[in-house]
PDB file of N, CA and C in Angstrom:
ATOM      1  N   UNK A   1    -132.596  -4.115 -15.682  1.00 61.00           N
ATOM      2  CA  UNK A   1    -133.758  -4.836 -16.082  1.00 61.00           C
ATOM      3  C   UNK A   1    -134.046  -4.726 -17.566  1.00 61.00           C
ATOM      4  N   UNK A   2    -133.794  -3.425 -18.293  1.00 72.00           N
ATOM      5  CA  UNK A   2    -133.925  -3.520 -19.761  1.00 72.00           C
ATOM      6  C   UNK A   2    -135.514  -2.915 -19.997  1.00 72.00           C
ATOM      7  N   UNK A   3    -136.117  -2.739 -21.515  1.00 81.00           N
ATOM      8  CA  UNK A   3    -137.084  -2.598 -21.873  1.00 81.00           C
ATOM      9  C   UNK A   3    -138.110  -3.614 -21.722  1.00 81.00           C
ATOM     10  N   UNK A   4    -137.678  -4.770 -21.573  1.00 83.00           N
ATOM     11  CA  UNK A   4    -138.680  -5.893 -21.193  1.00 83.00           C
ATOM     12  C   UNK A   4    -139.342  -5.956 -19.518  1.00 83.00           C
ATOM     13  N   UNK A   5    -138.191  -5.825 -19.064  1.00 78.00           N
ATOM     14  CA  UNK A   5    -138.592  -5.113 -17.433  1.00 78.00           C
ATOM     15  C   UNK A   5    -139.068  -4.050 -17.274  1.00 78.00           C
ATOM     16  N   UNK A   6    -139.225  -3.229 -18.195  1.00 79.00           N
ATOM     17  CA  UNK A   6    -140.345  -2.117 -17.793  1.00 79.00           C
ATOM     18  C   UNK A   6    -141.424  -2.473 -18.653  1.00 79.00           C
ATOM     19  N   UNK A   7    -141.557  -3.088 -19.628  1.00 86.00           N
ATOM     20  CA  UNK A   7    -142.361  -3.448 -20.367  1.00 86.00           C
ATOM     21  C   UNK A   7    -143.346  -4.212 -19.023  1.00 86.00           C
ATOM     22  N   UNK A   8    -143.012  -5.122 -18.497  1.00 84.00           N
ATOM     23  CA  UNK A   8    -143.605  -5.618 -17.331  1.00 84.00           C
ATOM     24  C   UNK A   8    -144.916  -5.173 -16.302  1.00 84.00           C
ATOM     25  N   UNK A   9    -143.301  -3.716 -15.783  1.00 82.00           N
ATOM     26  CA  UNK A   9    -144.382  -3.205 -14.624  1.00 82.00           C
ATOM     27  C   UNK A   9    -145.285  -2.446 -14.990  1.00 82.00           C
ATOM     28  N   UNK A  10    -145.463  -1.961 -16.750  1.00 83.00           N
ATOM     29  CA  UNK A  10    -146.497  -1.198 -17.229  1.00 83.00           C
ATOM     30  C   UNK A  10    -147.561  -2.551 -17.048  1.00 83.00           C
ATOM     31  N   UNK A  11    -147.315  -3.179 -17.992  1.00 86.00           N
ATOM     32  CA  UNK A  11    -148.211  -4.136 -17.634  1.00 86.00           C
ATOM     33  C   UNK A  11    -148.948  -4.667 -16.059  1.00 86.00           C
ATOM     34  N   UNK A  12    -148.253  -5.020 -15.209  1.00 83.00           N
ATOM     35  CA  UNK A  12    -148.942  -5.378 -14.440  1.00 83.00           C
ATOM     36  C   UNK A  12    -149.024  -3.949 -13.150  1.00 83.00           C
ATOM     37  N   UNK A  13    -148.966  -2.767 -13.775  1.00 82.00           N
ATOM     38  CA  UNK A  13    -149.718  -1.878 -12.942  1.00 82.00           C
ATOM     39  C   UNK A  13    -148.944  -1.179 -11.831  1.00 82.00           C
ATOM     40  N   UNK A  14    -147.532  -1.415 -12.150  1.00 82.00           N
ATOM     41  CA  UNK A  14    -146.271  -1.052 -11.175  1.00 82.00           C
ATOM     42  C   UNK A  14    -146.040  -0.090 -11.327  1.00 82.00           C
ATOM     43  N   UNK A  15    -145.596   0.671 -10.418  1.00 87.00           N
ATOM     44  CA  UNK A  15    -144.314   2.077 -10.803  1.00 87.00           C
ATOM     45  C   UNK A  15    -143.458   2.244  -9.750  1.00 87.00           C
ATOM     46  N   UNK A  16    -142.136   2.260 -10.195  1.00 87.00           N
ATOM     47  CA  UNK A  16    -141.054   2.460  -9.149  1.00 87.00           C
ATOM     48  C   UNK A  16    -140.707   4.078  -9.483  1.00 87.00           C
ATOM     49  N   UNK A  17    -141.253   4.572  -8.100  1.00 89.00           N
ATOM     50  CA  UNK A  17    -140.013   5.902  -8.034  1.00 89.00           C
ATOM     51  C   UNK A  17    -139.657   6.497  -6.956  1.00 89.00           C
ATOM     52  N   UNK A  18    -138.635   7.258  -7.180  1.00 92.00           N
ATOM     53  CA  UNK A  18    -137.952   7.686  -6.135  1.00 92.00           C
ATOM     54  C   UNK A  18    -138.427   8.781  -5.541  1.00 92.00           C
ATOM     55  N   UNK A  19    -138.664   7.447  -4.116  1.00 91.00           N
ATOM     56  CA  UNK A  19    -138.607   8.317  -2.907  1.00 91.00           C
ATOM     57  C   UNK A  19    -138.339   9.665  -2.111  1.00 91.00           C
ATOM     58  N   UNK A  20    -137.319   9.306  -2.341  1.00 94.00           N
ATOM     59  CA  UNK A  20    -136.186  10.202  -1.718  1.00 94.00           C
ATOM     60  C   UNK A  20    -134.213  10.886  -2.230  1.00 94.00           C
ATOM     61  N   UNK A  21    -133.968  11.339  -2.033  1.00 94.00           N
ATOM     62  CA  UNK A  21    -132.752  11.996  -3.023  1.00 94.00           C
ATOM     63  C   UNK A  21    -131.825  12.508  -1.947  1.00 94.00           C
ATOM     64  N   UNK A  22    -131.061  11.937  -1.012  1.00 94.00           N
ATOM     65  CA  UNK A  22    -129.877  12.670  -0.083  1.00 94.00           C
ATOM     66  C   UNK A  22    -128.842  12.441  -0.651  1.00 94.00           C
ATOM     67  N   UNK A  23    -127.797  13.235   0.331  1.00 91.00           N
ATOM     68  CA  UNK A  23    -126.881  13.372   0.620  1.00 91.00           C
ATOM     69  C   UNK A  23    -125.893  13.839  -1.208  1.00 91.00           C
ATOM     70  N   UNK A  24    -126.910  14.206  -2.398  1.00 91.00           N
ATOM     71  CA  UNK A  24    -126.388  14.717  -2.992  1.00 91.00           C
ATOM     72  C   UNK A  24    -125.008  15.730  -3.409  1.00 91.00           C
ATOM     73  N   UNK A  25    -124.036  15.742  -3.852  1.00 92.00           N
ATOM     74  CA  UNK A  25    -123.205  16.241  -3.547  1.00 92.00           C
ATOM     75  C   UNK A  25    -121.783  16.661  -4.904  1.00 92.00           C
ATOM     76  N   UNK A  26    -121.599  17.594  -5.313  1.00 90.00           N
ATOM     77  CA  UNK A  26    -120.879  18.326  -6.366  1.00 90.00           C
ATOM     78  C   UNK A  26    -119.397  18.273  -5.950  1.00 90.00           C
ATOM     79  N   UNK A  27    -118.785  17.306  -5.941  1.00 85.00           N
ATOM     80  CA  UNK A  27    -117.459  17.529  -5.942  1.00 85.00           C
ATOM     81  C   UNK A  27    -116.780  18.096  -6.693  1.00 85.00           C
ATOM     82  N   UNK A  28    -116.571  18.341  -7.983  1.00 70.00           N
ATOM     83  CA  UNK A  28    -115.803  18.676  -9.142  1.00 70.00           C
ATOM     84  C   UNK A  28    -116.734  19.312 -10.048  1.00 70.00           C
ATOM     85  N   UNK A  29    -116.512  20.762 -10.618  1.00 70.00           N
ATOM     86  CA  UNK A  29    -117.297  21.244 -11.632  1.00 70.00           C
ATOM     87  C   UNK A  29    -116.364  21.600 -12.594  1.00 70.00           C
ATOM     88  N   UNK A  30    -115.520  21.175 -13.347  1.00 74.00           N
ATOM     89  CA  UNK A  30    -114.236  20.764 -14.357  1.00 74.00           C
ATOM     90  C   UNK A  30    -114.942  20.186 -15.131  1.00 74.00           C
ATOM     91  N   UNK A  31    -116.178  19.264 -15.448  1.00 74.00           N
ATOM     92  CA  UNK A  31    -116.343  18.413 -16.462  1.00 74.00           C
ATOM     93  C   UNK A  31    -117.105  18.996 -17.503  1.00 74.00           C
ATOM     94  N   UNK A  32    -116.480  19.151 -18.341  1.00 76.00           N
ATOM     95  CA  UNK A  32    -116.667  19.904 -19.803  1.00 76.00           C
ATOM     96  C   UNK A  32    -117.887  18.944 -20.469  1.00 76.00           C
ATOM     97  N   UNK A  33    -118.478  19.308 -21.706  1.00 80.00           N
ATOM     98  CA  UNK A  33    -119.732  18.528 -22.657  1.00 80.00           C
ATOM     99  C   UNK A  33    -118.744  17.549 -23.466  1.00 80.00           C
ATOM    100  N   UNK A  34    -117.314  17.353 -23.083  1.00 81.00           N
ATOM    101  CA  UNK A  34    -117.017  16.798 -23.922  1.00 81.00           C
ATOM    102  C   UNK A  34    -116.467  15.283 -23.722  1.00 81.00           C
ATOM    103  N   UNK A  35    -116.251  15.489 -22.052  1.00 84.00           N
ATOM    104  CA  UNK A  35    -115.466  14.934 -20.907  1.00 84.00           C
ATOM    105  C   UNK A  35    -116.246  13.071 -20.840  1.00 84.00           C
ATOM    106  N   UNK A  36    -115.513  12.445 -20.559  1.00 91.00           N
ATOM    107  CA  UNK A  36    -116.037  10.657 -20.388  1.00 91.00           C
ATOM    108  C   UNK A  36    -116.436  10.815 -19.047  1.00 91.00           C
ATOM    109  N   UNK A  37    -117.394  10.085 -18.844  1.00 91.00           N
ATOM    110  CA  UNK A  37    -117.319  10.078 -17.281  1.00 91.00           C
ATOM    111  C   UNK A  37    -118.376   8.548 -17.149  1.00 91.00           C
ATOM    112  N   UNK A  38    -118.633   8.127 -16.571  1.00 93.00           N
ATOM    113  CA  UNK A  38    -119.412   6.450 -15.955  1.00 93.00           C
ATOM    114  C   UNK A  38    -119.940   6.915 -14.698  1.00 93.00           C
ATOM    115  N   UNK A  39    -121.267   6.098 -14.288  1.00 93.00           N
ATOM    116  CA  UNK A  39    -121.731   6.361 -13.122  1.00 93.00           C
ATOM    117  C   UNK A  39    -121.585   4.477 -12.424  1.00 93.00           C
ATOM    118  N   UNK A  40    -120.834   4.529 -11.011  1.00 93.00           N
ATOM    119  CA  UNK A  40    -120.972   3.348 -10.062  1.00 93.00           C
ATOM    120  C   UNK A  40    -121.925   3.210  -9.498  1.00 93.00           C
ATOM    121  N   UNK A  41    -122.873   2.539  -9.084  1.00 90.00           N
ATOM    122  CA  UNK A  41    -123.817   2.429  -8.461  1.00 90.00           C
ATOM    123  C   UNK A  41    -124.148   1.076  -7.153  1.00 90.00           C
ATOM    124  N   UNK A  42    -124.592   1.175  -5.962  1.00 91.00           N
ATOM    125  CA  UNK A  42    -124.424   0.202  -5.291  1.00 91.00           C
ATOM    126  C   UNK A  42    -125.774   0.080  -5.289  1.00 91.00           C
ATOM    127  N   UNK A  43    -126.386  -1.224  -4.626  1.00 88.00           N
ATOM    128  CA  UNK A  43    -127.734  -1.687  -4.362  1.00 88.00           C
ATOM    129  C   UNK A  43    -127.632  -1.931  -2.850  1.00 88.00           C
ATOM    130  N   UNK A  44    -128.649  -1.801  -2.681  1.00 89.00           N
ATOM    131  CA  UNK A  44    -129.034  -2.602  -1.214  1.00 89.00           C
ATOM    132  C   UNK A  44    -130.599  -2.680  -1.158  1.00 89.00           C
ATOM    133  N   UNK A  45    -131.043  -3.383  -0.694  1.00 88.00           N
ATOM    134  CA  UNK A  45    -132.237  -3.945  -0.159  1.00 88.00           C
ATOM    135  C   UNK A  45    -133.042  -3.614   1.036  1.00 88.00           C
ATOM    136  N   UNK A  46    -134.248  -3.036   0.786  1.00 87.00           N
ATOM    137  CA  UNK A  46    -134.362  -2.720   2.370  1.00 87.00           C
ATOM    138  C   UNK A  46    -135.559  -3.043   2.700  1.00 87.00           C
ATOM    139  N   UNK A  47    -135.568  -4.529   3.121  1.00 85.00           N
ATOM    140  CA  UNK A  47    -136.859  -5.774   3.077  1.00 85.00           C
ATOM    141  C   UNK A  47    -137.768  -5.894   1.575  1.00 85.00           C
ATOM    142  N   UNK A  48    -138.937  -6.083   1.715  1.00 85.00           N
ATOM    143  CA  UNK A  48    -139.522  -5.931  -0.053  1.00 85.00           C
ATOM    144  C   UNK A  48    -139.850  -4.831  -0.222  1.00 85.00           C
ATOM    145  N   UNK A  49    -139.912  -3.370   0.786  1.00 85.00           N
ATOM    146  CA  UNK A  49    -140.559  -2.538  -0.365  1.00 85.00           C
ATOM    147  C   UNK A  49    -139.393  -1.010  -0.374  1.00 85.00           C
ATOM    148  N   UNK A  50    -138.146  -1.077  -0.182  1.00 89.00           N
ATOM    149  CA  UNK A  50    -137.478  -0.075  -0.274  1.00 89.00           C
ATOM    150  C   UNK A  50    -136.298  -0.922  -1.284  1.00 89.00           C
ATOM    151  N   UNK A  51    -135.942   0.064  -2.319  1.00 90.00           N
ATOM    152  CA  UNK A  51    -134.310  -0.314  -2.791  1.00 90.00           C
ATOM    153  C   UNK A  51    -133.406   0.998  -2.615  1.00 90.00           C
ATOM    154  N   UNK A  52    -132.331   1.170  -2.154  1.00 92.00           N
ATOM    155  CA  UNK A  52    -131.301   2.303  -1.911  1.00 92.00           C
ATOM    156  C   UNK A  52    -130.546   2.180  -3.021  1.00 92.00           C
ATOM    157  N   UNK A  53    -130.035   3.209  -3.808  1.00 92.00           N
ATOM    158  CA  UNK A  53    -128.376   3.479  -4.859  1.00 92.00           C
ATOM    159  C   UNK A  53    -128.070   4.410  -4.352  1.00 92.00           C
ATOM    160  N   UNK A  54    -126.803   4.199  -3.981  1.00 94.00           N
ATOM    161  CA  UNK A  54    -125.836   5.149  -4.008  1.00 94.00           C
ATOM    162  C   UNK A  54    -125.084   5.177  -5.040  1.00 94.00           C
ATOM    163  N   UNK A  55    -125.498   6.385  -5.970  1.00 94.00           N
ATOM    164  CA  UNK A  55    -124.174   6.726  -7.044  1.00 94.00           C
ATOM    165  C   UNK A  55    -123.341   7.393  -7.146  1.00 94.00           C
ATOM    166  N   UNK A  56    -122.283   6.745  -7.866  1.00 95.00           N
ATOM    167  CA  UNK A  56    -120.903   7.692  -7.899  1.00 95.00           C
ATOM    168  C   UNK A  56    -120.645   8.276  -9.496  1.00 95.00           C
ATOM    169  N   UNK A  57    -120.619   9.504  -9.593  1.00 93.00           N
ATOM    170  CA  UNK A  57    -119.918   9.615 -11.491  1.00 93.00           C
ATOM    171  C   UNK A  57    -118.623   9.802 -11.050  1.00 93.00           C
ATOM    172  N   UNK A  58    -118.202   9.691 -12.171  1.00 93.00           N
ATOM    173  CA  UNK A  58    -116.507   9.793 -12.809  1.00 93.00           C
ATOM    174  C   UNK A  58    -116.259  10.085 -13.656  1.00 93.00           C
ATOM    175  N   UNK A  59    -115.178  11.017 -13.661  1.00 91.00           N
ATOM    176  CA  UNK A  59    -114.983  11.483 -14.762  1.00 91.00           C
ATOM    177  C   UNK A  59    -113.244  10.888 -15.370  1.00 91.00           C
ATOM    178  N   UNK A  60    -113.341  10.339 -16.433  1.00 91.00           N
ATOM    179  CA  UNK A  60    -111.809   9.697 -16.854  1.00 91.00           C
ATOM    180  C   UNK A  60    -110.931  10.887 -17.073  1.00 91.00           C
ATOM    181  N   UNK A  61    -109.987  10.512 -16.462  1.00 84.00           N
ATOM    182  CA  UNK A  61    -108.643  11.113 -16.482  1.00 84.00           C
ATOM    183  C   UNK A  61    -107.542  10.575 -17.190  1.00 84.00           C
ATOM    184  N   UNK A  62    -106.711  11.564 -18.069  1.00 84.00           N
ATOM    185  CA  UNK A  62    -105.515  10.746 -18.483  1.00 84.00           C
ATOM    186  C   UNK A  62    -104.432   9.239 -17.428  1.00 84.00           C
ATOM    187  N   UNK A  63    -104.643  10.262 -16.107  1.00 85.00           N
ATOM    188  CA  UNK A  63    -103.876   9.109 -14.926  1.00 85.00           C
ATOM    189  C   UNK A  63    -104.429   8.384 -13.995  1.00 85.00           C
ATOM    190  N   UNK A  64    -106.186   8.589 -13.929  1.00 86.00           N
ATOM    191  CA  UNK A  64    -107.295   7.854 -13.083  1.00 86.00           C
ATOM    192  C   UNK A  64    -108.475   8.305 -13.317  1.00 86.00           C
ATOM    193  N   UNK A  65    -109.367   7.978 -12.426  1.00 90.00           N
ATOM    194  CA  UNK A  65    -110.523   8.529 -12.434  1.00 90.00           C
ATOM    195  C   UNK A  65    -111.241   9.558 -11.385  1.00 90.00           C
ATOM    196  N   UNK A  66    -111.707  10.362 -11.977  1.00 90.00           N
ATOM    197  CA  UNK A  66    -111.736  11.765 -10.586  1.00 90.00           C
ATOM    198  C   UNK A  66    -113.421  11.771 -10.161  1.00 90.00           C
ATOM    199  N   UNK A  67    -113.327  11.361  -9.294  1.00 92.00           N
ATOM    200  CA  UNK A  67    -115.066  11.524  -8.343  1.00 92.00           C
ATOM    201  C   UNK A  67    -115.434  12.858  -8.644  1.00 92.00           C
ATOM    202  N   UNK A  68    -116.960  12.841  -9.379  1.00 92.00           N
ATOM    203  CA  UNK A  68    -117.503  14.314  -9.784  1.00 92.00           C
ATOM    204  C   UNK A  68    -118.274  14.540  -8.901  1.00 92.00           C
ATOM    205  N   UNK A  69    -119.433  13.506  -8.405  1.00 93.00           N
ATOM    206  CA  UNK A  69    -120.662  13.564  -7.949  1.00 93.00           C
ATOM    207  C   UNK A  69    -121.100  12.431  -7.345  1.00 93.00           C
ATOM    208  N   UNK A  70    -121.774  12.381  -6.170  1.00 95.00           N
ATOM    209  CA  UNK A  70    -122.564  11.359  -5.438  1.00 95.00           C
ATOM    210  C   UNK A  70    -123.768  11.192  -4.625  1.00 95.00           C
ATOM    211  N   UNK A  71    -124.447  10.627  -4.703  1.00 96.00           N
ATOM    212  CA  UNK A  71    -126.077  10.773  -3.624  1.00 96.00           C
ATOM    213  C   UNK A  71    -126.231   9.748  -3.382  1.00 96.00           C
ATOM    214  N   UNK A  72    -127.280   9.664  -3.288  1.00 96.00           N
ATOM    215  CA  UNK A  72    -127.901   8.675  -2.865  1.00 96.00           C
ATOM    216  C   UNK A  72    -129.316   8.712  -2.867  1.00 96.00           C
ATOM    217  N   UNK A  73    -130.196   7.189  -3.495  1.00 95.00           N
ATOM    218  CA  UNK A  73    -131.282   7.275  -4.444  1.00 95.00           C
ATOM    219  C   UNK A  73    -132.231   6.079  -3.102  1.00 95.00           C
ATOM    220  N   UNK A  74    -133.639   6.518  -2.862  1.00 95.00           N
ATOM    221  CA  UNK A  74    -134.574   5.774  -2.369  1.00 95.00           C
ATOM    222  C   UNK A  74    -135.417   5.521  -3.465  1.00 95.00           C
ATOM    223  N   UNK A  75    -136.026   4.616  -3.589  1.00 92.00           N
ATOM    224  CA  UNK A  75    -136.835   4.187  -4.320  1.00 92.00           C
ATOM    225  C   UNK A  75    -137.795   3.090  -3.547  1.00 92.00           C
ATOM    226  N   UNK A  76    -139.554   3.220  -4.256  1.00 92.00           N
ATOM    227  CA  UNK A  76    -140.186   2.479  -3.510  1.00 92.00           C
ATOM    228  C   UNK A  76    -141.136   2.266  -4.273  1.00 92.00           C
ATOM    229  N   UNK A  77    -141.934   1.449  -4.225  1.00 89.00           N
ATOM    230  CA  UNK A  77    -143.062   0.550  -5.505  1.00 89.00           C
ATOM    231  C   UNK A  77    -144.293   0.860  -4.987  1.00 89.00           C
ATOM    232  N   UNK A  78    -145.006   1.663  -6.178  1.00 85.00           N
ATOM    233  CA  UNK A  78    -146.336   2.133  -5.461  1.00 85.00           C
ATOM    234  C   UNK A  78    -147.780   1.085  -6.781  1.00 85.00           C
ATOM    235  N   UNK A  79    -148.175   0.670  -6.260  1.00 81.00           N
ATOM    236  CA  UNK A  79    -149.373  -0.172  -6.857  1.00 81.00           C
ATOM    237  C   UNK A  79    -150.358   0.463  -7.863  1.00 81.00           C
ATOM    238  N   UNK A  80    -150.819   0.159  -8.639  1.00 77.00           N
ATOM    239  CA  UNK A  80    -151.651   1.044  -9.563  1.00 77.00           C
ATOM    240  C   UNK A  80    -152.751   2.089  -8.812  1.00 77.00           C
ATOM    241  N   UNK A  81    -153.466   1.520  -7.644  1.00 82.00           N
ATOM    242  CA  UNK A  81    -154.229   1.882  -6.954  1.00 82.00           C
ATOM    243  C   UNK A  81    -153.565   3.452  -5.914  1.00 82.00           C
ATOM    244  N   UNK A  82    -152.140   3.163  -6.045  1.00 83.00           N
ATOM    245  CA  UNK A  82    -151.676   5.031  -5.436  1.00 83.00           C
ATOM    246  C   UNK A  82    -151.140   4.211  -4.141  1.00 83.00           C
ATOM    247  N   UNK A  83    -151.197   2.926  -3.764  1.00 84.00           N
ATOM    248  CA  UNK A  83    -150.578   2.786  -2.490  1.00 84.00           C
ATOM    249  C   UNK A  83    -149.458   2.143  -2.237  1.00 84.00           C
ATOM    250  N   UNK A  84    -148.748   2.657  -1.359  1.00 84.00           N
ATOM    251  CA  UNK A  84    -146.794   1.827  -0.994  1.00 84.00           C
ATOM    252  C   UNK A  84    -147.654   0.593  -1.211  1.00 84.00           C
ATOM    253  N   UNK A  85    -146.371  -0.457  -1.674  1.00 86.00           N
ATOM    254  CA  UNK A  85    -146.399  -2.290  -1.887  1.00 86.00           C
ATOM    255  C   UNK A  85    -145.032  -2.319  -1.742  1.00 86.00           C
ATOM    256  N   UNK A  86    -145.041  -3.722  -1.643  1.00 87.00           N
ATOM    257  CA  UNK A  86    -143.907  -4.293  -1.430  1.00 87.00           C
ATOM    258  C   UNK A  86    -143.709  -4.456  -3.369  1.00 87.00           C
ATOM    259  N   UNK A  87    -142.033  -4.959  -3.432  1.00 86.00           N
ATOM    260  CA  UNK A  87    -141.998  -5.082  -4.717  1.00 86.00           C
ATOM    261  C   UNK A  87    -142.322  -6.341  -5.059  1.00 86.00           C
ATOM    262  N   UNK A  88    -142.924  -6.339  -6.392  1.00 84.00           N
ATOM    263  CA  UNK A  88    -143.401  -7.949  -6.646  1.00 84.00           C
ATOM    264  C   UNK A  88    -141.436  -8.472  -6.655  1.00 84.00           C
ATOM    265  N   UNK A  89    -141.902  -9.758  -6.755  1.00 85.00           N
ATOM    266  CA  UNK A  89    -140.722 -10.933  -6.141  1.00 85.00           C
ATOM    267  C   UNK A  89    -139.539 -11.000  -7.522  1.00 85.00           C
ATOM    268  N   UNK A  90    -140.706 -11.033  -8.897  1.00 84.00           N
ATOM    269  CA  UNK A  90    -139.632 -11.133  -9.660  1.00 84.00           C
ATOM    270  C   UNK A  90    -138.623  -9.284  -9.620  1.00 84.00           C
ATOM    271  N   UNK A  91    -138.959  -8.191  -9.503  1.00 83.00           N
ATOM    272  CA  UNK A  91    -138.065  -7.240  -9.809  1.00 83.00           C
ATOM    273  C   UNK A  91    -137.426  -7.407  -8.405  1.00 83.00           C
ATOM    274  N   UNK A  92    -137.613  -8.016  -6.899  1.00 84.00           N
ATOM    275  CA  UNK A  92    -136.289  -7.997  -6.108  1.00 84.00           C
ATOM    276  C   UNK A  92    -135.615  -9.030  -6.850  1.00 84.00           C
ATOM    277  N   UNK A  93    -135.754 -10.042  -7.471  1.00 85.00           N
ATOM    278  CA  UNK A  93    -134.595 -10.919  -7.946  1.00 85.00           C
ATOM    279  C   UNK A  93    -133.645 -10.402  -8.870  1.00 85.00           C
ATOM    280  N   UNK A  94    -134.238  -9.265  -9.623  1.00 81.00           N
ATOM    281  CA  UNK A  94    -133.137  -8.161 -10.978  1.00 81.00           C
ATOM    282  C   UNK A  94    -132.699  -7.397  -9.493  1.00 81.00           C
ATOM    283  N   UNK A  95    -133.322  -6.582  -8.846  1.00 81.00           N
ATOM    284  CA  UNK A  95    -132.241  -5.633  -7.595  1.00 81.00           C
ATOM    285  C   UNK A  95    -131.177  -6.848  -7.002  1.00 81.00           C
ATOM    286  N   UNK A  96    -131.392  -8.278  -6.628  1.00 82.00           N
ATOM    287  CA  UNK A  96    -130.431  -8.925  -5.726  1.00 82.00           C
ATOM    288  C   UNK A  96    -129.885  -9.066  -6.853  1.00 82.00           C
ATOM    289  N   UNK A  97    -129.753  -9.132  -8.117  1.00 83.00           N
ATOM    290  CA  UNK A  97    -128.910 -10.007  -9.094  1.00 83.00           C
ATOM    291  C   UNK A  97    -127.689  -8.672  -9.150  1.00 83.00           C
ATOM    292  N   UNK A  98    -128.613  -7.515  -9.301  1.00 77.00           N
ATOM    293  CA  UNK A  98    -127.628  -6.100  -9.390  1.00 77.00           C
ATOM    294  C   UNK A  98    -126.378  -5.792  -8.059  1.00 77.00           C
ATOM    295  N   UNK A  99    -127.473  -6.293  -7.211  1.00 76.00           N
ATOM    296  CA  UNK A  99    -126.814  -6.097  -5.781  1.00 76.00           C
ATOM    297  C   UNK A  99    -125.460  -6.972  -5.430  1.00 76.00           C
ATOM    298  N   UNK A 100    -125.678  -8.075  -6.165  1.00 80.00           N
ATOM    299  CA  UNK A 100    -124.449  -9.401  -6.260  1.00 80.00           C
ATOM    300  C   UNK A 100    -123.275  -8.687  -6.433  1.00 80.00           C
ATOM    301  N   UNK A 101    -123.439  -8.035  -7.894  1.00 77.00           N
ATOM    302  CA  UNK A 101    -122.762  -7.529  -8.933  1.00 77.00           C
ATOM    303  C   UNK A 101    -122.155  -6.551  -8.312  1.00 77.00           C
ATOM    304  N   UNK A 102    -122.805  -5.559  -7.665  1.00 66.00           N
ATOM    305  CA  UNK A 102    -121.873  -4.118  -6.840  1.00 66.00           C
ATOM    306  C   UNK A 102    -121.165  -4.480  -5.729  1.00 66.00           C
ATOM    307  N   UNK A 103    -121.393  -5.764  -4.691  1.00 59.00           N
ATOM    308  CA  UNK A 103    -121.040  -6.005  -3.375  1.00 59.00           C
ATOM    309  C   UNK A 103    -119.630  -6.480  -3.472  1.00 59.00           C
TER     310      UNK A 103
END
């Protein structure tokens, strides 16, 4: 979404955060301060007021890429007022646009 997309939900009184945090998990503790690594991330949708990521890091290898770490991220949109909402319509259209992109 960028700084303009959060620029947004300050504005109109949004906050997305996470829910929930499973299935976390340390595969590889090899990766040095010096090491490349990228995080994959999937989307899914879960009606208007849940979004799921599951992320993956990596760490680059001279001959591939070696899985460091993975969880998995809940997230849910709480209204200025302190209560669950559904997400307004335009930020599910940035999650489905993301979601396109990982599927």
């Amino acid at each position: 979404g960028g700084p303009a997309k959060l620029e947004q939900c300050v504005t109109e009184g949004i906050a997305i955060v996470v829910a929930k945090i499973d299935g976390l998990e340390v595969l590889d503790t090899s990766t040095g301060p010096v090491s490349l690594v990228f995080v994959e991330s999937e989307v899914k949708l879960r009606g208007k007021s849940i979004v799921m990521f599951h992320h993956s890091l990596f760490r680059v290898d001279e001959s591939s890429n070696i899985l460091i770490a993975e969880g998995d991220v809940t997230c849910a949109c709480v209204t200025a007022e302190g209560k669950a909402g559904a997400f307004p319509d335009w930020t599910l259209d940035v999650f489905r646009k993301t979601a396109a992109q990982t599927s």
